[in-house]
Short mmCIF file of C-alpha atoms in Angstrom, two decimals:
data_model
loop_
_atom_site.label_atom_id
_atom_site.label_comp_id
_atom_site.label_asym_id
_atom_site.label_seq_id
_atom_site.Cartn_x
_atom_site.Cartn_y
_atom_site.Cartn_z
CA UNK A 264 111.17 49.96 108.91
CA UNK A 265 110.99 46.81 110.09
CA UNK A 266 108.95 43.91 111.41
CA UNK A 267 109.59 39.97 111.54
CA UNK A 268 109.52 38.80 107.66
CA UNK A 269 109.93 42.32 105.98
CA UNK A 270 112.72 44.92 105.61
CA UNK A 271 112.80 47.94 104.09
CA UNK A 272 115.58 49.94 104.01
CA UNK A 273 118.06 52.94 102.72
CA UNK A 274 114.76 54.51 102.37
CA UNK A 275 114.93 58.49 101.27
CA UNK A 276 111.91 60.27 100.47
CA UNK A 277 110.97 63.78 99.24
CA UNK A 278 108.32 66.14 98.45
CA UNK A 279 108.44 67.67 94.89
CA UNK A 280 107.17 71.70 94.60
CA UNK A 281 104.11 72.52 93.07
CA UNK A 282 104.64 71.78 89.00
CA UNK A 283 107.35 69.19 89.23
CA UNK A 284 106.18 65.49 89.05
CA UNK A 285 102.81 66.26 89.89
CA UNK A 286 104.19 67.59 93.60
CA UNK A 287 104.24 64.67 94.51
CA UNK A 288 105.52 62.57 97.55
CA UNK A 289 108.16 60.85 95.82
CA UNK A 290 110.17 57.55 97.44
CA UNK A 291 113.00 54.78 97.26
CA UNK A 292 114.31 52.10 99.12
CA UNK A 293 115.23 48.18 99.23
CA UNK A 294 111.97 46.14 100.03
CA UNK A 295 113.17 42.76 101.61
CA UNK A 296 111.47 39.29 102.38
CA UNK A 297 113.51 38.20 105.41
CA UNK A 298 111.48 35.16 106.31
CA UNK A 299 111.93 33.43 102.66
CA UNK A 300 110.00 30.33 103.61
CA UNK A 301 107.12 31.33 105.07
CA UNK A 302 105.37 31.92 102.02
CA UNK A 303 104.18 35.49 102.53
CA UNK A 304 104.98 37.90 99.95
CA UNK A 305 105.67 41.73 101.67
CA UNK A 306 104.42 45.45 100.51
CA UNK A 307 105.26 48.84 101.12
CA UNK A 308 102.08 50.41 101.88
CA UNK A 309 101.88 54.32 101.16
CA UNK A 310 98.71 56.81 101.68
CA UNK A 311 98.64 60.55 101.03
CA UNK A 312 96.04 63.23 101.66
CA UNK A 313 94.06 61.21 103.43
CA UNK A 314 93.17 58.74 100.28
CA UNK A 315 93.21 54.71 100.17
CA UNK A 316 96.35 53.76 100.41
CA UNK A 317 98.18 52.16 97.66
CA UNK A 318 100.18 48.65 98.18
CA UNK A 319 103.98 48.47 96.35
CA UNK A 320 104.42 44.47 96.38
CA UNK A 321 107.79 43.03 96.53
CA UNK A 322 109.22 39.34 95.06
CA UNK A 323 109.34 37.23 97.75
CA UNK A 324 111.96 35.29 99.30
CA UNK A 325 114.61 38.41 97.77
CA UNK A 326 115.23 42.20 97.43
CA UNK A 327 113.81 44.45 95.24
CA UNK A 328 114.67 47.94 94.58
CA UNK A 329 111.65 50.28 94.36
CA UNK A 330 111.41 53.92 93.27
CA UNK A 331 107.84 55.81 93.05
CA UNK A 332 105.63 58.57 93.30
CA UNK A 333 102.23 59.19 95.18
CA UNK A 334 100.06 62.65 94.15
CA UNK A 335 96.58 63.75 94.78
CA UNK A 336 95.59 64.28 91.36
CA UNK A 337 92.64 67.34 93.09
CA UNK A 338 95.58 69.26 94.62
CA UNK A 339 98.67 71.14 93.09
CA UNK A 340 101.22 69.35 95.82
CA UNK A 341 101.09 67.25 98.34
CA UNK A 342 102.10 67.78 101.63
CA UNK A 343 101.18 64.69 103.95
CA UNK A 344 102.32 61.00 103.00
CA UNK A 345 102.05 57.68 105.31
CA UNK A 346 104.50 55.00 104.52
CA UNK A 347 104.94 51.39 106.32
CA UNK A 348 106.72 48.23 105.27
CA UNK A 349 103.99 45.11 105.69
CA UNK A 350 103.95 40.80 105.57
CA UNK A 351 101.27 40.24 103.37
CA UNK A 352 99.93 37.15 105.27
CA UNK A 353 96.26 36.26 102.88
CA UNK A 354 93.13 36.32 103.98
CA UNK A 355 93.44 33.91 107.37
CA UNK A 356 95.22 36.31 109.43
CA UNK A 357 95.96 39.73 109.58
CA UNK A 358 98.85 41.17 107.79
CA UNK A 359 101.93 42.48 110.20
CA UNK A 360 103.16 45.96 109.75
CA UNK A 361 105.81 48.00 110.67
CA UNK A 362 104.88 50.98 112.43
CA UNK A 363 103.33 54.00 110.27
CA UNK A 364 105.48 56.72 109.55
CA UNK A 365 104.43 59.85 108.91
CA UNK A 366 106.16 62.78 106.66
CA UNK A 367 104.62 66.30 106.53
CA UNK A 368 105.89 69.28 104.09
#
Protein backbone atom coordinates (compact mmCIF):
# COMPACT_ATOMS: atom_id res chain seq x y z
CA UNK A 1 0.00 0.00 0.00
CA UNK A 2 1.06 3.00 -1.11
CA UNK A 3 0.45 6.70 -1.63
CA UNK A 4 2.91 9.81 -2.10
CA UNK A 5 4.76 10.18 1.49
CA UNK A 6 3.87 6.67 2.98
CA UNK A 7 4.89 3.04 2.33
CA UNK A 8 3.95 0.13 3.78
CA UNK A 9 5.16 -2.93 2.86
CA UNK A 10 6.05 -6.92 3.19
CA UNK A 11 2.75 -6.76 4.80
CA UNK A 12 1.24 -10.46 5.86
CA UNK A 13 -1.78 -10.69 7.78
CA UNK A 14 -3.89 -13.49 9.37
CA UNK A 15 -6.92 -14.39 11.16
CA UNK A 16 -6.40 -16.37 14.45
CA UNK A 17 -9.34 -19.29 15.30
CA UNK A 18 -11.67 -18.80 17.89
CA UNK A 19 -9.49 -19.12 21.44
CA UNK A 20 -6.11 -18.14 20.13
CA UNK A 21 -5.10 -14.42 20.65
CA UNK A 22 -8.46 -13.33 21.17
CA UNK A 23 -9.28 -14.50 17.25
CA UNK A 24 -8.08 -11.85 16.31
CA UNK A 25 -7.03 -10.13 12.96
CA UNK A 26 -3.48 -10.20 13.52
CA UNK A 27 -0.76 -8.04 11.18
CA UNK A 28 2.95 -7.03 10.20
CA UNK A 29 4.72 -5.02 7.92
CA UNK A 30 7.40 -2.07 7.37
CA UNK A 31 5.57 1.38 7.82
CA UNK A 32 7.70 4.00 5.82
CA UNK A 33 7.84 7.93 5.65
CA UNK A 34 8.99 8.42 2.05
CA UNK A 35 8.62 12.16 1.91
CA UNK A 36 11.08 12.81 5.07
CA UNK A 37 10.80 16.57 4.85
CA UNK A 38 7.52 17.32 4.62
CA UNK A 39 6.86 17.13 8.11
CA UNK A 40 3.94 14.71 8.18
CA UNK A 41 4.23 11.81 10.32
CA UNK A 42 2.25 8.47 8.57
CA UNK A 43 -0.23 5.66 10.21
CA UNK A 44 -1.49 2.44 9.41
CA UNK A 45 -5.07 2.74 9.96
CA UNK A 46 -6.96 -0.66 10.79
CA UNK A 47 -10.91 -1.20 11.57
CA UNK A 48 -12.64 -4.51 12.30
CA UNK A 49 -16.27 -5.47 12.77
CA UNK A 50 -17.42 -2.48 11.83
CA UNK A 51 -15.81 -0.47 15.02
CA UNK A 52 -13.69 2.97 14.99
CA UNK A 53 -10.81 2.33 13.57
CA UNK A 54 -7.62 2.37 15.37
CA UNK A 55 -4.43 4.52 14.04
CA UNK A 56 -0.70 2.55 14.30
CA UNK A 57 1.67 5.80 14.00
CA UNK A 58 5.02 5.46 12.55
CA UNK A 59 8.51 7.71 13.28
CA UNK A 60 8.76 9.93 10.69
CA UNK A 61 11.29 10.62 8.22
CA UNK A 62 12.34 6.40 8.70
CA UNK A 63 11.03 2.77 8.89
CA UNK A 64 9.51 1.14 11.51
CA UNK A 65 8.65 -2.39 11.87
CA UNK A 66 5.14 -3.00 13.29
CA UNK A 67 3.47 -6.21 14.48
CA UNK A 68 -0.24 -6.18 16.07
CA UNK A 69 -3.47 -7.46 16.75
CA UNK A 70 -7.12 -6.05 16.31
CA UNK A 71 -10.25 -8.18 18.17
CA UNK A 72 -13.78 -7.35 18.94
CA UNK A 73 -13.67 -7.93 22.49
CA UNK A 74 -18.15 -8.87 22.08
CA UNK A 75 -17.31 -11.66 19.60
CA UNK A 76 -15.29 -15.02 19.89
CA UNK A 77 -13.28 -14.21 16.36
CA UNK A 78 -13.18 -11.91 14.03
CA UNK A 79 -13.76 -12.29 10.61
CA UNK A 80 -13.71 -8.79 8.73
CA UNK A 81 -10.61 -6.31 9.09
CA UNK A 82 -9.93 -2.92 6.97
CA UNK A 83 -6.36 -1.92 6.71
CA UNK A 84 -4.79 1.29 4.79
CA UNK A 85 -1.42 2.99 5.00
CA UNK A 86 -2.15 7.05 5.57
CA UNK A 87 0.03 10.76 5.59
CA UNK A 88 -1.06 12.15 8.62
CA UNK A 89 -1.20 15.78 7.29
CA UNK A 90 -2.85 17.89 10.88
CA UNK A 91 -5.74 19.51 11.04
CA UNK A 92 -5.42 22.02 7.73
CA UNK A 93 -5.92 19.46 5.21
CA UNK A 94 -7.11 16.18 4.87
CA UNK A 95 -4.95 13.26 5.47
CA UNK A 96 -3.98 11.07 2.11
CA UNK A 97 -4.62 7.41 2.15
CA UNK A 98 -3.86 4.54 0.35
CA UNK A 99 -6.70 2.72 -0.86
CA UNK A 100 -8.73 0.49 1.81
CA UNK A 101 -8.16 -3.00 1.73
CA UNK A 102 -10.36 -5.31 2.79
CA UNK A 103 -9.71 -9.05 4.30
CA UNK A 104 -12.67 -11.37 5.09
CA UNK A 105 -12.34 -14.97 6.94
Amino acid sequence: MSVPGVRFYEGKYKFNAQGRNHGAFEWTGYLNDSSMRDDHNVYVEVRVEGHSPIRYYGKQGRTVWLHRSNWDGAQQYTDDAYIRACVDRGVAKWDLCSSELHYAK
